[in-house]
């Protein structure tokens, strides 16, 4: 309950990092090898900071996509940290969904799901 509310508040208050470019606009149609070579210095700095800050490791393709989207090593590192936080906060939800067990608050949401049609 409380952590989901805090996450929602942070999201709606703009607490999560925002990309500086439209998703994919800086790398669509380009080979990842080319992007990795082009941003190799930033990628090396980011890998070091990821290791030092204890951020979950990602492969070069994921890191260069984040770099292209968030523009700088600093912004990218913040985005990676935010992704890790959201993953930890959603861990219980994801595990229970995988196990087919609803969350205790599911009945409060179900009434609204029946009204909505996607």
Short mmCIF file of N, CA and C in Angstrom, two decimals:
data_model
loop_
_atom_site.label_atom_id
_atom_site.label_comp_id
_atom_site.label_asym_id
_atom_site.label_seq_id
_atom_site.Cartn_x
_atom_site.Cartn_y
_atom_site.Cartn_z
N UNK A 1 0.80 -1.18 0.00
CA UNK A 1 0.00 0.00 0.00
C UNK A 1 0.84 1.25 0.00
N UNK A 2 1.64 1.46 1.06
CA UNK A 2 2.38 2.71 1.23
C UNK A 2 3.42 2.93 0.16
N UNK A 3 4.17 1.87 -0.19
CA UNK A 3 5.24 2.08 -1.17
C UNK A 3 4.67 2.33 -2.56
N UNK A 4 3.54 1.70 -2.90
CA UNK A 4 2.90 1.97 -4.20
C UNK A 4 2.41 3.41 -4.25
N UNK A 5 1.85 3.88 -3.15
CA UNK A 5 1.38 5.27 -3.10
C UNK A 5 2.54 6.24 -3.26
N UNK A 6 3.65 5.95 -2.60
CA UNK A 6 4.83 6.82 -2.71
C UNK A 6 5.35 6.83 -4.15
N UNK A 7 5.36 5.64 -4.78
CA UNK A 7 5.82 5.55 -6.17
C UNK A 7 4.90 6.36 -7.08
N UNK A 8 3.59 6.21 -6.90
CA UNK A 8 2.64 6.96 -7.72
C UNK A 8 2.82 8.46 -7.53
N UNK A 9 3.00 8.89 -6.30
CA UNK A 9 3.18 10.32 -6.04
C UNK A 9 4.46 10.83 -6.70
N UNK A 10 5.55 10.07 -6.59
CA UNK A 10 6.80 10.49 -7.23
C UNK A 10 6.62 10.58 -8.74
N UNK A 11 5.91 9.59 -9.30
CA UNK A 11 5.71 9.58 -10.74
C UNK A 11 4.91 10.81 -11.18
N UNK A 12 3.81 11.06 -10.51
CA UNK A 12 2.96 12.17 -10.92
C UNK A 12 3.56 13.53 -10.56
N UNK A 13 4.47 13.56 -9.60
CA UNK A 13 5.14 14.81 -9.26
C UNK A 13 6.40 15.00 -10.09
N UNK A 14 6.65 14.10 -11.01
CA UNK A 14 7.81 14.24 -11.89
C UNK A 14 9.10 13.77 -11.25
N UNK A 15 9.03 12.82 -10.30
CA UNK A 15 10.21 12.35 -9.60
C UNK A 15 11.09 11.41 -10.40
N UNK A 16 10.57 10.86 -11.48
CA UNK A 16 11.37 9.94 -12.29
C UNK A 16 12.06 10.72 -13.40
N UNK A 17 13.30 10.32 -13.73
CA UNK A 17 14.02 11.02 -14.80
C UNK A 17 13.25 10.96 -16.12
N UNK A 18 13.37 11.99 -16.90
CA UNK A 18 12.69 12.05 -18.20
C UNK A 18 13.73 12.05 -19.32
N UNK A 19 13.47 11.28 -20.38
CA UNK A 19 14.40 11.29 -21.52
C UNK A 19 14.48 12.69 -22.13
N UNK A 20 15.62 12.96 -22.75
CA UNK A 20 15.81 14.26 -23.40
C UNK A 20 15.43 14.20 -24.87
N UNK A 21 15.22 12.98 -25.38
CA UNK A 21 14.82 12.80 -26.78
C UNK A 21 13.64 11.85 -26.84
N UNK A 22 12.94 11.86 -27.94
CA UNK A 22 11.84 10.93 -28.16
C UNK A 22 12.42 9.52 -28.23
N UNK A 23 11.76 8.58 -27.62
CA UNK A 23 12.26 7.21 -27.55
C UNK A 23 12.70 6.71 -28.92
N UNK A 24 13.95 6.29 -28.99
CA UNK A 24 14.48 5.70 -30.20
C UNK A 24 14.92 6.68 -31.28
N UNK A 25 14.58 7.94 -31.16
CA UNK A 25 14.87 8.87 -32.26
C UNK A 25 16.36 9.04 -32.53
N UNK A 26 17.19 8.81 -31.52
CA UNK A 26 18.63 8.98 -31.73
C UNK A 26 19.33 7.72 -32.18
N UNK A 27 18.61 6.58 -32.19
CA UNK A 27 19.31 5.36 -32.60
C UNK A 27 18.54 4.49 -33.60
N UNK A 28 17.33 4.83 -33.94
CA UNK A 28 16.60 4.03 -34.93
C UNK A 28 17.32 4.09 -36.27
N UNK A 29 17.44 2.94 -36.90
CA UNK A 29 18.09 2.89 -38.20
C UNK A 29 19.61 2.87 -38.14
N UNK A 30 20.17 2.87 -36.94
CA UNK A 30 21.63 2.83 -36.80
C UNK A 30 22.03 1.53 -36.13
N UNK A 31 23.20 1.04 -36.48
CA UNK A 31 23.71 -0.20 -35.87
C UNK A 31 24.21 0.11 -34.47
N UNK A 32 23.93 -0.79 -33.53
CA UNK A 32 24.37 -0.57 -32.15
C UNK A 32 25.88 -0.54 -32.04
N UNK A 33 26.58 -1.30 -32.87
CA UNK A 33 28.04 -1.28 -32.85
C UNK A 33 28.55 0.14 -33.12
N UNK A 34 27.91 0.82 -34.06
CA UNK A 34 28.28 2.19 -34.41
C UNK A 34 28.03 3.13 -33.22
N UNK A 35 26.89 2.99 -32.59
CA UNK A 35 26.56 3.84 -31.43
C UNK A 35 27.51 3.58 -30.26
N UNK A 36 27.83 2.31 -30.04
CA UNK A 36 28.74 1.94 -28.95
C UNK A 36 30.11 2.54 -29.21
N UNK A 37 30.61 2.44 -30.46
CA UNK A 37 31.90 3.05 -30.80
C UNK A 37 31.86 4.56 -30.63
N UNK A 38 30.79 5.18 -31.11
CA UNK A 38 30.65 6.63 -31.06
C UNK A 38 30.61 7.16 -29.63
N UNK A 39 30.04 6.40 -28.73
CA UNK A 39 29.87 6.87 -27.34
C UNK A 39 30.72 6.06 -26.37
N UNK A 40 31.83 5.52 -26.86
CA UNK A 40 32.65 4.62 -26.05
C UNK A 40 33.20 5.27 -24.78
N UNK A 41 33.60 6.53 -24.85
CA UNK A 41 34.13 7.20 -23.65
C UNK A 41 33.04 7.36 -22.59
N UNK A 42 31.85 7.80 -23.03
CA UNK A 42 30.73 7.93 -22.08
C UNK A 42 30.31 6.57 -21.54
N UNK A 43 30.33 5.57 -22.40
CA UNK A 43 29.96 4.22 -21.99
C UNK A 43 30.92 3.69 -20.93
N UNK A 44 32.22 3.91 -21.11
CA UNK A 44 33.21 3.48 -20.13
C UNK A 44 33.00 4.19 -18.80
N UNK A 45 32.76 5.50 -18.84
CA UNK A 45 32.50 6.26 -17.61
C UNK A 45 31.23 5.76 -16.92
N UNK A 46 30.20 5.51 -17.71
CA UNK A 46 28.94 5.03 -17.15
C UNK A 46 29.11 3.65 -16.50
N UNK A 47 29.82 2.75 -17.17
CA UNK A 47 30.05 1.40 -16.61
C UNK A 47 30.77 1.50 -15.27
N UNK A 48 31.76 2.39 -15.18
CA UNK A 48 32.48 2.58 -13.93
C UNK A 48 31.53 3.07 -12.84
N UNK A 49 30.72 4.07 -13.16
CA UNK A 49 29.79 4.64 -12.17
C UNK A 49 28.72 3.63 -11.77
N UNK A 50 28.26 2.83 -12.71
CA UNK A 50 27.29 1.77 -12.42
C UNK A 50 27.89 0.81 -11.40
N UNK A 51 29.15 0.43 -11.61
CA UNK A 51 29.82 -0.50 -10.70
C UNK A 51 30.00 0.14 -9.32
N UNK A 52 30.48 1.37 -9.27
CA UNK A 52 30.74 2.06 -8.01
C UNK A 52 29.45 2.29 -7.22
N UNK A 53 28.39 2.68 -7.92
CA UNK A 53 27.12 3.00 -7.26
C UNK A 53 26.25 1.79 -6.97
N UNK A 54 26.68 0.61 -7.39
CA UNK A 54 25.90 -0.60 -7.11
C UNK A 54 24.62 -0.71 -7.91
N UNK A 55 24.59 -0.10 -9.07
CA UNK A 55 23.42 -0.17 -9.95
C UNK A 55 23.48 -1.51 -10.68
N UNK A 56 22.30 -2.09 -10.94
CA UNK A 56 22.25 -3.37 -11.65
C UNK A 56 22.97 -3.26 -13.00
N UNK A 57 23.76 -4.28 -13.31
CA UNK A 57 24.50 -4.28 -14.58
C UNK A 57 23.55 -4.46 -15.75
N UNK A 58 23.89 -3.81 -16.84
CA UNK A 58 23.19 -3.98 -18.10
C UNK A 58 24.23 -4.15 -19.19
N UNK A 59 23.80 -4.72 -20.32
CA UNK A 59 24.75 -4.89 -21.42
C UNK A 59 24.97 -3.56 -22.15
N UNK A 60 25.95 -3.56 -23.05
CA UNK A 60 26.31 -2.33 -23.77
C UNK A 60 25.14 -1.75 -24.57
N UNK A 61 24.33 -2.63 -25.16
CA UNK A 61 23.20 -2.14 -25.95
C UNK A 61 22.21 -1.39 -25.07
N UNK A 62 21.89 -1.96 -23.91
CA UNK A 62 20.97 -1.27 -22.99
C UNK A 62 21.56 0.05 -22.53
N UNK A 63 22.84 0.05 -22.18
CA UNK A 63 23.47 1.27 -21.69
C UNK A 63 23.52 2.36 -22.75
N UNK A 64 23.85 1.99 -23.99
CA UNK A 64 23.93 3.00 -25.04
C UNK A 64 22.53 3.52 -25.38
N UNK A 65 21.52 2.68 -25.27
CA UNK A 65 20.14 3.16 -25.49
C UNK A 65 19.77 4.17 -24.41
N UNK A 66 20.12 3.86 -23.16
CA UNK A 66 19.86 4.82 -22.08
C UNK A 66 20.63 6.12 -22.33
N UNK A 67 21.91 6.00 -22.72
CA UNK A 67 22.71 7.20 -23.00
C UNK A 67 22.08 8.05 -24.10
N UNK A 68 21.65 7.41 -25.16
CA UNK A 68 21.03 8.15 -26.26
C UNK A 68 19.74 8.83 -25.80
N UNK A 69 19.00 8.16 -24.95
CA UNK A 69 17.72 8.71 -24.50
C UNK A 69 17.88 9.81 -23.46
N UNK A 70 18.82 9.63 -22.53
CA UNK A 70 18.93 10.57 -21.41
C UNK A 70 20.04 11.60 -21.59
N UNK A 71 20.86 11.46 -22.63
CA UNK A 71 21.75 12.53 -23.05
C UNK A 71 23.11 12.63 -22.40
N UNK A 72 23.23 12.31 -21.13
CA UNK A 72 24.53 12.44 -20.45
C UNK A 72 24.71 11.28 -19.48
N UNK A 73 25.95 11.09 -19.06
CA UNK A 73 26.25 10.03 -18.09
C UNK A 73 25.48 10.28 -16.80
N UNK A 74 25.48 11.53 -16.34
CA UNK A 74 24.79 11.87 -15.09
C UNK A 74 23.30 11.53 -15.17
N UNK A 75 22.63 11.99 -16.22
CA UNK A 75 21.20 11.73 -16.38
C UNK A 75 20.92 10.24 -16.55
N UNK A 76 21.80 9.56 -17.30
CA UNK A 76 21.62 8.13 -17.52
C UNK A 76 21.76 7.36 -16.23
N UNK A 77 22.74 7.71 -15.41
CA UNK A 77 22.92 7.03 -14.13
C UNK A 77 21.69 7.22 -13.25
N UNK A 78 21.14 8.41 -13.22
CA UNK A 78 19.92 8.66 -12.44
C UNK A 78 18.75 7.83 -12.96
N UNK A 79 18.64 7.71 -14.28
CA UNK A 79 17.57 6.91 -14.88
C UNK A 79 17.74 5.43 -14.54
N UNK A 80 18.98 4.94 -14.56
CA UNK A 80 19.24 3.55 -14.21
C UNK A 80 18.90 3.29 -12.74
N UNK A 81 19.26 4.23 -11.87
CA UNK A 81 18.93 4.09 -10.45
C UNK A 81 17.41 4.06 -10.26
N UNK A 82 16.71 4.94 -10.98
CA UNK A 82 15.25 4.98 -10.89
C UNK A 82 14.64 3.67 -11.38
N UNK A 83 15.17 3.13 -12.46
CA UNK A 83 14.67 1.85 -12.99
C UNK A 83 14.87 0.74 -11.96
N UNK A 84 16.02 0.74 -11.30
CA UNK A 84 16.28 -0.26 -10.25
C UNK A 84 15.30 -0.10 -9.09
N UNK A 85 15.05 1.15 -8.68
CA UNK A 85 14.10 1.40 -7.58
C UNK A 85 12.70 0.91 -7.93
N UNK A 86 12.26 1.24 -9.13
CA UNK A 86 10.92 0.82 -9.56
C UNK A 86 10.86 -0.71 -9.61
N UNK A 87 11.91 -1.34 -10.12
CA UNK A 87 11.95 -2.80 -10.16
C UNK A 87 11.84 -3.42 -8.78
N UNK A 88 12.54 -2.84 -7.81
CA UNK A 88 12.46 -3.36 -6.44
C UNK A 88 11.08 -3.12 -5.84
N UNK A 89 10.51 -1.94 -6.11
CA UNK A 89 9.19 -1.63 -5.57
C UNK A 89 8.12 -2.50 -6.21
N UNK A 90 8.31 -2.92 -7.44
CA UNK A 90 7.33 -3.74 -8.15
C UNK A 90 7.62 -5.24 -8.04
N UNK A 91 8.71 -5.60 -7.38
CA UNK A 91 9.12 -7.00 -7.30
C UNK A 91 8.01 -7.90 -6.78
N UNK A 92 7.35 -7.49 -5.71
CA UNK A 92 6.27 -8.29 -5.12
C UNK A 92 5.11 -8.43 -6.11
N UNK A 93 4.75 -7.36 -6.77
CA UNK A 93 3.65 -7.38 -7.73
C UNK A 93 3.98 -8.36 -8.87
N UNK A 94 5.18 -8.27 -9.40
CA UNK A 94 5.59 -9.14 -10.50
C UNK A 94 5.64 -10.60 -10.08
N UNK A 95 6.18 -10.87 -8.90
CA UNK A 95 6.27 -12.25 -8.42
C UNK A 95 4.88 -12.84 -8.23
N UNK A 96 3.98 -12.07 -7.59
CA UNK A 96 2.63 -12.58 -7.35
C UNK A 96 1.88 -12.79 -8.67
N UNK A 97 2.08 -11.92 -9.63
CA UNK A 97 1.43 -12.09 -10.94
C UNK A 97 1.93 -13.37 -11.61
N UNK A 98 3.24 -13.60 -11.53
CA UNK A 98 3.82 -14.81 -12.11
C UNK A 98 3.26 -16.06 -11.44
N UNK A 99 3.02 -15.97 -10.13
CA UNK A 99 2.48 -17.11 -9.37
C UNK A 99 0.97 -17.22 -9.48
N UNK A 100 0.32 -16.23 -10.10
CA UNK A 100 -1.13 -16.25 -10.22
C UNK A 100 -1.86 -15.92 -8.93
N UNK A 101 -1.19 -15.22 -8.02
CA UNK A 101 -1.80 -14.84 -6.74
C UNK A 101 -2.05 -13.34 -6.74
N UNK A 102 -3.30 -12.93 -6.58
CA UNK A 102 -3.58 -11.49 -6.55
C UNK A 102 -3.04 -10.82 -5.30
N UNK A 103 -2.79 -9.55 -5.39
CA UNK A 103 -2.37 -8.77 -4.23
C UNK A 103 -3.56 -8.57 -3.30
N UNK A 104 -3.32 -8.34 -2.02
CA UNK A 104 -4.42 -8.12 -1.08
C UNK A 104 -5.35 -6.97 -1.49
N UNK A 105 -4.85 -5.99 -2.18
CA UNK A 105 -5.67 -4.84 -2.56
C UNK A 105 -6.41 -5.06 -3.88
N UNK A 106 -6.31 -6.24 -4.47
CA UNK A 106 -6.89 -6.48 -5.80
C UNK A 106 -8.39 -6.23 -5.84
N UNK A 107 -9.10 -6.62 -4.78
CA UNK A 107 -10.56 -6.44 -4.82
C UNK A 107 -10.97 -4.98 -4.87
N UNK A 108 -10.13 -4.08 -4.37
CA UNK A 108 -10.44 -2.65 -4.46
C UNK A 108 -10.32 -2.13 -5.88
N UNK A 109 -9.52 -2.78 -6.70
CA UNK A 109 -9.29 -2.35 -8.07
C UNK A 109 -10.25 -3.03 -9.05
N UNK A 110 -10.63 -4.27 -8.74
CA UNK A 110 -11.43 -5.07 -9.68
C UNK A 110 -12.72 -4.38 -10.10
N UNK A 111 -13.39 -3.71 -9.19
CA UNK A 111 -14.65 -3.04 -9.53
C UNK A 111 -14.43 -2.01 -10.65
N UNK A 112 -13.33 -1.33 -10.62
CA UNK A 112 -13.04 -0.32 -11.64
C UNK A 112 -12.60 -0.95 -12.96
N UNK A 113 -11.96 -2.09 -12.89
CA UNK A 113 -11.52 -2.76 -14.11
C UNK A 113 -12.71 -3.23 -14.94
N UNK A 114 -13.79 -3.62 -14.30
CA UNK A 114 -14.97 -4.09 -15.01
C UNK A 114 -15.67 -2.95 -15.75
N UNK A 115 -15.52 -1.74 -15.25
CA UNK A 115 -16.15 -0.58 -15.86
C UNK A 115 -15.37 -0.12 -17.09
N UNK A 116 -14.06 -0.23 -17.02
CA UNK A 116 -13.20 0.27 -18.10
C UNK A 116 -13.14 -0.73 -19.25
N UNK A 117 -13.17 -0.22 -20.45
CA UNK A 117 -12.91 -1.07 -21.60
C UNK A 117 -11.74 -0.46 -22.36
N UNK A 118 -10.74 -1.25 -22.58
CA UNK A 118 -9.53 -0.76 -23.23
C UNK A 118 -9.72 -0.94 -24.68
#
